[in-house]
PDB file of C-alpha atoms and ligand atoms in Angstrom:
ATOM      1  CA  UNK Y  20     223.735-112.090 -19.234  1.00 85.00           C
ATOM      2  CA  UNK Y  21     223.399-108.306 -18.673  1.00 85.00           C
ATOM      3  CA  UNK Y  22     220.378-106.044 -19.071  1.00 85.00           C
ATOM      4  CA  UNK Y  23     220.418-102.672 -20.893  1.00 77.00           C
ATOM      5  CA  UNK Y  24     221.861-100.941 -17.830  1.00 81.00           C
ATOM      6  CA  UNK Y  25     224.648-103.508 -17.504  1.00 82.00           C
ATOM      7  CA  UNK Y  26     223.012-105.203 -14.531  1.00 90.00           C
ATOM      8  CA  UNK Y  27     223.290-108.987 -14.389  1.00 94.00           C
ATOM      9  CA  UNK Y  28     220.473-111.444 -15.014  1.00 97.00           C
ATOM     10  CA  UNK Y  29     221.289-114.617 -13.088  1.00 98.00           C
ATOM     11  CA  UNK Y  30     219.610-118.001 -13.503  1.00 97.00           C
ATOM     12  CA  UNK Y  31     219.408-120.878 -11.023  1.00 98.00           C
ATOM     13  CA  UNK Y  32     217.582-124.179 -11.163  1.00 97.00           C
ATOM     14  CA  UNK Y  33     214.235-122.641 -10.113  1.00 98.00           C
ATOM     15  CA  UNK Y  34     214.822-118.899 -10.168  1.00 98.00           C
ATOM     16  CA  UNK Y  35     215.806-115.893 -12.210  1.00 98.00           C
ATOM     17  CA  UNK Y  36     217.398-112.837 -10.587  1.00 98.00           C
ATOM     18  CA  UNK Y  37     217.021-109.548 -12.424  1.00 97.00           C
ATOM     19  CA  UNK Y  38     216.711-105.840 -11.664  1.00 97.00           C
ATOM     20  CA  UNK Y  39     213.115-104.974 -10.728  1.00 98.00           C
ATOM     21  CA  UNK Y  40     211.239-102.328 -12.733  1.00 97.00           C
ATOM     22  CA  UNK Y  41     208.017-100.318 -12.515  1.00 97.00           C
ATOM     23  CA  UNK Y  42     205.993-103.325 -13.658  1.00 97.00           C
ATOM     24  CA  UNK Y  43     207.018-105.188 -10.482  1.00 98.00           C
ATOM     25  CA  UNK Y  44     205.899-102.554  -7.955  1.00 98.00           C
ATOM     26  CA  UNK Y  45     202.483-103.994  -7.129  1.00 98.00           C
ATOM     27  CA  UNK Y  46     203.806-107.524  -6.668  1.00 98.00           C
ATOM     28  CA  UNK Y  47     206.703-106.286  -4.528  1.00 98.00           C
ATOM     29  CA  UNK Y  48     204.443-104.183  -2.296  1.00 98.00           C
ATOM     30  CA  UNK Y  49     202.075-107.123  -1.786  1.00 98.00           C
ATOM     31  CA  UNK Y  50     204.980-109.413  -0.828  1.00 98.00           C
ATOM     32  CA  UNK Y  51     206.942-107.053   1.405  1.00 98.00           C
ATOM     33  CA  UNK Y  52     204.081-105.422   3.305  1.00 98.00           C
ATOM     34  CA  UNK Y  53     204.566-107.700   6.300  1.00 98.00           C
ATOM     35  CA  UNK Y  54     205.615-106.694   9.837  1.00 98.00           C
ATOM     36  CA  UNK Y  55     207.786-109.796  10.179  1.00 98.00           C
ATOM     37  CA  UNK Y  56     209.830-108.810   7.134  1.00 98.00           C
ATOM     38  CA  UNK Y  57     210.166-105.211   8.357  1.00 98.00           C
ATOM     39  CA  UNK Y  58     211.265-106.402  11.833  1.00 98.00           C
ATOM     40  CA  UNK Y  59     214.076-108.566  10.450  1.00 98.00           C
ATOM     41  CA  UNK Y  60     215.503-105.997   8.026  1.00 98.00           C
ATOM     42  CA  UNK Y  61     217.048-102.552   8.437  1.00 95.00           C
ATOM     43  CA  UNK Y  62     215.483-100.420   5.718  1.00 94.00           C
ATOM     44  CA  UNK Y  63     211.958-101.754   5.126  1.00 97.00           C
ATOM     45  CA  UNK Y  64     209.061 -99.871   6.743  1.00 96.00           C
ATOM     46  CA  UNK Y  65     205.689-101.324   7.777  1.00 97.00           C
ATOM     47  CA  UNK Y  66     203.125-100.636   6.492  1.00 98.00           C
ATOM     48  CA  UNK Y  67     204.816-100.614   3.086  1.00 98.00           C
ATOM     49  CA  UNK Y  68     202.798 -98.537   0.639  1.00 98.00           C
ATOM     50  CA  UNK Y  69     202.671 -98.175  -3.133  1.00 98.00           C
ATOM     51  CA  UNK Y  70     204.593 -94.882  -2.697  1.00 98.00           C
ATOM     52  CA  UNK Y  71     207.374 -96.763  -0.889  1.00 98.00           C
ATOM     53  CA  UNK Y  72     207.458 -99.257  -3.766  1.00 98.00           C
ATOM     54  CA  UNK Y  73     207.671 -96.522  -6.425  1.00 98.00           C
ATOM     55  CA  UNK Y  74     210.438 -94.733  -4.503  1.00 98.00           C
ATOM     56  CA  UNK Y  75     212.311 -98.040  -4.229  1.00 98.00           C
ATOM     57  CA  UNK Y  76     212.143 -98.651  -7.994  1.00 98.00           C
ATOM     58  CA  UNK Y  77     213.345 -95.077  -8.648  1.00 97.00           C
ATOM     59  CA  UNK Y  78     216.265 -95.746  -6.302  1.00 96.00           C
ATOM     60  CA  UNK Y  79     217.088 -99.027  -8.083  1.00 95.00           C
ATOM     61  CA  UNK Y  80     217.040 -97.298 -11.472  1.00 94.00           C
ATOM     62  CA  UNK Y  81     219.310 -94.479 -10.257  1.00 94.00           C
ATOM     63  CA  UNK Y  82     221.756 -96.772  -8.446  1.00 92.00           C
ATOM     64  CA  UNK Y  83     225.270 -97.463  -9.659  1.00 92.00           C
ATOM     65  CA  UNK Y  84     225.190-101.268  -9.985  1.00 91.00           C
ATOM     66  CA  UNK Y  85     228.844-101.389  -8.924  1.00 88.00           C
ATOM     67  CA  UNK Y  86     227.760-100.138  -5.486  1.00 90.00           C
ATOM     68  CA  UNK Y  87     224.149-101.183  -5.119  1.00 93.00           C
ATOM     69  CA  UNK Y  88     222.781-104.202  -6.895  1.00 96.00           C
ATOM     70  CA  UNK Y  89     219.247-105.092  -5.773  1.00 97.00           C
ATOM     71  CA  UNK Y  90     217.814-107.994  -7.761  1.00 98.00           C
ATOM     72  CA  UNK Y  91     214.277-109.322  -7.894  1.00 98.00           C
ATOM     73  CA  UNK Y  92     213.921-113.027  -7.111  1.00 98.00           C
ATOM     74  CA  UNK Y  93     211.524-114.411  -9.686  1.00 98.00           C
ATOM     75  CA  UNK Y  94     210.303-117.990  -9.821  1.00 98.00           C
ATOM     76  CA  UNK Y  95     209.894-119.576 -13.223  1.00 91.00           C
ATOM     77  CA  UNK Y  96     206.204-120.381 -12.469  1.00 95.00           C
ATOM     78  CA  UNK Y  97     205.192-118.326  -9.440  1.00 96.00           C
ATOM     79  CA  UNK Y  98     206.670-114.972 -10.520  1.00 98.00           C
ATOM     80  CA  UNK Y  99     208.175-112.421  -8.088  1.00 98.00           C
ATOM     81  CA  UNK Y 100     209.029-113.806  -4.635  1.00 98.00           C
ATOM     82  CA  UNK Y 101     211.327-111.265  -2.980  1.00 98.00           C
ATOM     83  CA  UNK Y 102     214.635-109.488  -3.308  1.00 98.00           C
ATOM     84  CA  UNK Y 103     218.332-110.223  -2.874  1.00 98.00           C
ATOM     85  CA  UNK Y 104     221.027-107.561  -3.079  1.00 97.00           C
ATOM     86  CA  UNK Y 105     224.687-106.744  -2.921  1.00 96.00           C
ATOM     87  CA  UNK Y 106     225.309-103.389  -1.250  1.00 94.00           C
ATOM     88  CA  UNK Y 107     228.271-101.248  -0.311  1.00 88.00           C
ATOM     89  CA  UNK Y 108     227.584 -99.867   3.134  1.00 75.00           C
ATOM     90  CA  UNK Y 109     230.055 -97.821   5.161  1.00 71.00           C
ATOM     91  CA  UNK Y 110     232.218-100.918   5.564  1.00 73.00           C
ATOM     92  CA  UNK Y 111     234.960-102.055   3.249  1.00 82.00           C
ATOM     93  CA  UNK Y 112     233.251-105.234   2.092  1.00 93.00           C
ATOM     94  CA  UNK Y 113     230.052-105.501   0.093  1.00 96.00           C
ATOM     95  CA  UNK Y 114     227.119-106.907   2.031  1.00 96.00           C
ATOM     96  CA  UNK Y 115     224.508-109.404   0.957  1.00 97.00           C
ATOM     97  CA  UNK Y 116     220.878-108.989   2.049  1.00 97.00           C
ATOM     98  CA  UNK Y 117     217.593-110.653   1.140  1.00 98.00           C
ATOM     99  CA  UNK Y 118     213.926-111.089   1.952  1.00 98.00           C
ATOM    100  CA  UNK Y 119     211.173-113.316   0.627  1.00 98.00           C
ATOM    101  CA  UNK Y 120     207.394-113.072   0.756  1.00 98.00           C
ATOM    102  CA  UNK Y 121     206.073-115.180   3.622  1.00 98.00           C
ATOM    103  CA  UNK Y 122     204.361-117.751   1.396  1.00 98.00           C
ATOM    104  CA  UNK Y 123     207.770-118.743   0.025  1.00 98.00           C
ATOM    105  CA  UNK Y 124     209.609-119.288   3.317  1.00 98.00           C
ATOM    106  CA  UNK Y 125     211.055-122.669   4.225  1.00 98.00           C
ATOM    107  CA  UNK Y 126     211.578-123.984   0.694  1.00 98.00           C
ATOM    108  CA  UNK Y 127     215.251-123.178   0.155  1.00 98.00           C
ATOM    109  CA  UNK Y 128     214.593-120.193  -2.097  1.00 98.00           C
ATOM    110  CA  UNK Y 129     216.606-117.633  -0.096  1.00 98.00           C
ATOM    111  CA  UNK Y 130     219.633-119.913  -0.089  1.00 98.00           C
ATOM    112  CA  UNK Y 131     219.286-120.646  -3.822  1.00 98.00           C
ATOM    113  CA  UNK Y 132     218.968-116.954  -4.734  1.00 98.00           C
ATOM    114  CA  UNK Y 133     221.709-115.685  -2.431  1.00 98.00           C
ATOM    115  CA  UNK Y 134     224.069-118.454  -3.580  1.00 98.00           C
ATOM    116  CA  UNK Y 135     223.753-117.216  -7.173  1.00 98.00           C
ATOM    117  CA  UNK Y 136     224.537-113.655  -6.090  1.00 98.00           C
ATOM    118  CA  UNK Y 137     227.496-114.803  -3.960  1.00 98.00           C
ATOM    119  CA  UNK Y 138     228.901-116.662  -6.976  1.00 98.00           C
ATOM    120  CA  UNK Y 139     228.407-113.611  -9.191  1.00 97.00           C
ATOM    121  CA  UNK Y 140     230.079-111.352  -6.609  1.00 96.00           C
ATOM    122  CA  UNK Y 141     233.111-113.590  -6.203  1.00 97.00           C
ATOM    123  CA  UNK Y 142     233.549-114.911  -9.731  1.00 96.00           C
ATOM    124  CA  UNK Y 143     232.431-111.998 -11.910  1.00 94.00           C
ATOM    125  CA  UNK Y 144     233.126-109.058  -9.607  1.00 93.00           C
ATOM    126  CA  UNK Y 145     236.228-110.508  -7.965  1.00 94.00           C
ATOM    127  CA  UNK Y 146     235.143-109.768  -4.376  1.00 95.00           C
ATOM    128  CA  UNK Y 147     237.370-111.907  -2.150  1.00 95.00           C
ATOM    129  CA  UNK Y 148     235.425-111.027   1.001  1.00 96.00           C
ATOM    130  CA  UNK Y 149     231.675-110.610   1.401  1.00 97.00           C
ATOM    131  CA  UNK Y 150     229.927-109.527   4.575  1.00 97.00           C
ATOM    132  CA  UNK Y 151     226.447-109.931   5.950  1.00 97.00           C
ATOM    133  CA  UNK Y 152     224.695-109.893   9.268  1.00 97.00           C
ATOM    134  CA  UNK Y 153     221.446-110.836  10.875  1.00 98.00           C
ATOM    135  CA  UNK Y 154     219.521-109.686  13.885  1.00 98.00           C
ATOM    136  CA  UNK Y 155     220.280-111.906  16.862  1.00 98.00           C
ATOM    137  CA  UNK Y 156     216.626-113.034  17.000  1.00 98.00           C
ATOM    138  CA  UNK Y 157     216.624-114.178  13.341  1.00 98.00           C
ATOM    139  CA  UNK Y 158     218.332-117.601  13.361  1.00 98.00           C
ATOM    140  CA  UNK Y 159     216.750-118.602  10.015  1.00 98.00           C
ATOM    141  CA  UNK Y 160     218.783-115.903   8.272  1.00 98.00           C
ATOM    142  CA  UNK Y 161     221.912-117.005  10.124  1.00 98.00           C
ATOM    143  CA  UNK Y 162     221.307-120.512   8.831  1.00 98.00           C
ATOM    144  CA  UNK Y 163     220.972-119.244   5.243  1.00 98.00           C
ATOM    145  CA  UNK Y 164     224.311-117.464   5.591  1.00 98.00           C
ATOM    146  CA  UNK Y 165     225.979-120.517   7.136  1.00 98.00           C
ATOM    147  CA  UNK Y 166     224.768-122.648   4.218  1.00 98.00           C
ATOM    148  CA  UNK Y 167     226.413-120.115   1.890  1.00 98.00           C
ATOM    149  CA  UNK Y 168     229.760-120.439   3.685  1.00 98.00           C
ATOM    150  CA  UNK Y 169     229.581-117.321   5.872  1.00 98.00           C
ATOM    151  CA  UNK Y 170     231.249-117.511   9.297  1.00 98.00           C
ATOM    152  CA  UNK Y 171     230.523-115.491  12.432  1.00 98.00           C
ATOM    153  CA  UNK Y 172     233.160-112.844  13.101  1.00 97.00           C
ATOM    154  CA  UNK Y 173     232.162-112.532  16.750  1.00 98.00           C
ATOM    155  CA  UNK Y 174     231.292-108.882  16.190  1.00 97.00           C
ATOM    156  CA  UNK Y 175     227.831-107.847  17.377  1.00 98.00           C
ATOM    157  CA  UNK Y 176     226.731-104.327  16.460  1.00 96.00           C
ATOM    158  CA  UNK Y 177     223.551-102.309  16.903  1.00 97.00           C
ATOM    159  CA  UNK Y 178     221.736-101.571  13.645  1.00 95.00           C
ATOM    160  CA  UNK Y 179     218.620 -99.500  13.190  1.00 95.00           C
ATOM    161  CA  UNK Y 180     215.487-101.186  11.900  1.00 96.00           C
ATOM    162  CA  UNK Y 181     212.535 -99.191  10.553  1.00 95.00           C
ATOM    163  CA  UNK Y 182     210.301-102.131  11.352  1.00 94.00           C
ATOM    164  CA  UNK Y 183     211.253-102.036  15.050  1.00 95.00           C
ATOM    165  CA  UNK Y 184     211.663 -98.297  15.289  1.00 88.00           C
ATOM    166  CA  UNK Y 185     214.862 -98.932  17.235  1.00 92.00           C
ATOM    167  CA  UNK Y 186     218.262-100.542  16.868  1.00 95.00           C
ATOM    168  CA  UNK Y 187     218.685-104.290  17.213  1.00 97.00           C
ATOM    169  CA  UNK Y 188     221.758-106.388  17.922  1.00 98.00           C
ATOM    170  CA  UNK Y 189     223.218-107.698  14.679  1.00 98.00           C
ATOM    171  CA  UNK Y 190     225.559-110.687  14.440  1.00 98.00           C
ATOM    172  CA  UNK Y 191     228.111-109.972  11.735  1.00 97.00           C
ATOM    173  CA  UNK Y 192     229.412-112.642   9.354  1.00 98.00           C
ATOM    174  CA  UNK Y 193     231.945-112.811   6.526  1.00 98.00           C
ATOM    175  CA  UNK Y 194     232.639-115.170   3.678  1.00 98.00           C
ATOM    176  CA  UNK Y 195     236.114-115.550   2.212  1.00 97.00           C
ATOM    177  CA  UNK Y 196     236.416-116.605  -1.434  1.00 91.00           C
TER     178      UNK Y 196
HETATM  179  C1  COA Z 204     215.149-115.369   6.435  1.00 87.22           C
HETATM  180  C2  COA Z 204     214.504-115.765   5.120  1.00 87.22           C
HETATM  181  C3  COA Z 204     215.123-114.982   3.979  1.00 87.22           C
HETATM  182  C4  COA Z 204     214.751-117.264   4.900  1.00 87.22           C
HETATM  183  O1  COA Z 204     214.224-117.637   3.642  1.00 87.22           O
HETATM  184  P1  COA Z 204     213.983-119.177   3.273  1.00 87.22           P
HETATM  185  O2  COA Z 204     213.775-119.268   1.811  1.00 87.22           O
HETATM  186  O3  COA Z 204     212.944-119.714   4.179  1.00 87.22           O
HETATM  187  O4  COA Z 204     215.394-119.802   3.658  1.00 87.22           O
HETATM  188  P2  COA Z 204     215.915-121.251   3.245  1.00 87.22           P
HETATM  189  O5  COA Z 204     214.725-122.173   3.117  1.00 87.22           O
HETATM  190  O6  COA Z 204     216.820-121.115   2.088  1.00 87.22           O
HETATM  191  O7  COA Z 204     216.789-121.660   4.523  1.00 87.22           O
HETATM  192  C5  COA Z 204     216.278-121.443   5.840  1.00 87.22           C
HETATM  193  C6  COA Z 204     217.079-122.266   6.822  1.00 87.22           C
HETATM  194  O8  COA Z 204     216.820-121.766   8.139  1.00 87.22           O
HETATM  195  C7  COA Z 204     216.357-122.817   8.950  1.00 87.22           C
HETATM  196  N1  COA Z 204     215.475-122.242   9.942  1.00 87.22           N
HETATM  197  C8  COA Z 204     214.224-121.776   9.771  1.00 87.22           C
HETATM  198  N2  COA Z 204     213.762-121.285  10.944  1.00 87.22           N
HETATM  199  C9  COA Z 204     214.764-121.434  11.838  1.00 87.22           C
HETATM  200  C10 COA Z 204     214.898-121.132  13.234  1.00 87.22           C
HETATM  201  N3  COA Z 204     213.913-120.550  13.916  1.00 87.22           N
HETATM  202  N4  COA Z 204     216.084-121.426  13.843  1.00 87.22           N
HETATM  203  C11 COA Z 204     217.100-121.985  13.146  1.00 87.22           C
HETATM  204  N5  COA Z 204     217.029-122.307  11.828  1.00 87.22           N
HETATM  205  C12 COA Z 204     215.865-122.035  11.198  1.00 87.22           C
HETATM  206  C13 COA Z 204     215.676-123.764   7.983  1.00 87.22           C
HETATM  207  O9  COA Z 204     215.520-125.063   8.565  1.00 87.22           O
HETATM  208  C14 COA Z 204     216.673-123.732   6.837  1.00 87.22           C
HETATM  209  O10 COA Z 204     217.846-124.471   7.124  1.00 87.22           O
HETATM  210  P3  COA Z 204     218.072-125.998   6.585  1.00 87.22           P
HETATM  211  O11 COA Z 204     218.044-125.926   5.082  1.00 87.22           O
HETATM  212  O12 COA Z 204     219.398-126.371   7.141  1.00 87.22           O
HETATM  213  O13 COA Z 204     216.923-126.807   7.126  1.00 87.22           O
HETATM  214  C15 COA Z 204     212.956-115.509   5.122  1.00 87.22           C
HETATM  215  O14 COA Z 204     212.398-116.142   6.243  1.00 87.22           O
HETATM  216  C16 COA Z 204     212.633-114.032   5.178  1.00 87.22           C
HETATM  217  O15 COA Z 204     212.528-113.377   4.156  1.00 87.22           O
HETATM  218  N6  COA Z 204     212.445-113.517   6.408  1.00 87.22           N
HETATM  219  C17 COA Z 204     212.113-112.088   6.604  1.00 87.22           C
HETATM  220  C18 COA Z 204     213.224-111.154   6.132  1.00 87.22           C
HETATM  221  C19 COA Z 204     214.595-111.550   6.642  1.00 87.22           C
HETATM  222  O16 COA Z 204     214.751-112.077   7.733  1.00 87.22           O
HETATM  223  N7  COA Z 204     215.622-111.250   5.826  1.00 87.22           N
HETATM  224  C20 COA Z 204     216.991-111.502   6.221  1.00 87.22           C
HETATM  225  C21 COA Z 204     217.534-110.317   6.951  1.00 87.22           C
HETATM  226  S1  COA Z 204     219.181-110.622   7.570  1.00 87.22           S
END
């Protein structure tokens, strides 16, 4: 299913993935305002304010979904939980990224959400190769990617992280369709 701006709405057993809108800002800010989320991601500051949330929604609404597809992870009962996205960075292959609010960690939700986006990217978008990466001190994210069929390329690059205020070593992975 597509929304009015031709962005997908994806359903899994427990979750719905859809583009976030202005009505989601407060919930997103509450979930993402966490130093341990900022530390493990590249582009999320801490503290994360309402202004950051509004700027993020404006960016989502202006984005070309062929290049940047951030989707809200929404639980059927618990509501918004986090975000998963497919992004074109400088590299040739689109990259998958995700975060969840702390109260939802350890329950398989990141894997379930990212799996739906991987399937959409390969089956509906025809991407034969997807990339991702995780900071070397974030094995939980590496495990999520392994469960999705990503393999380590052996490449380790430095990537900036707002949450660390410095670059961190990033282990790159790819998934072949
Ligand atoms: C990383 C993150 C998305 C994982 O979400 P989640 O819903 O808990 O992930 P899942 O439950 O689907 O899977 C986590 C896996 O990592 C494993 N794991 C957790 N902590 C681990 C650790 N310290 N070392 C190794 N594996 C670990 C879990 O056991 C599980 O694997 P299993 O199913 O084989 O048991 C979540 O912790 C998060 O949002 N962290 C902050 C932001 C972030 O790191 N984003 C990713 C940036 S690359």
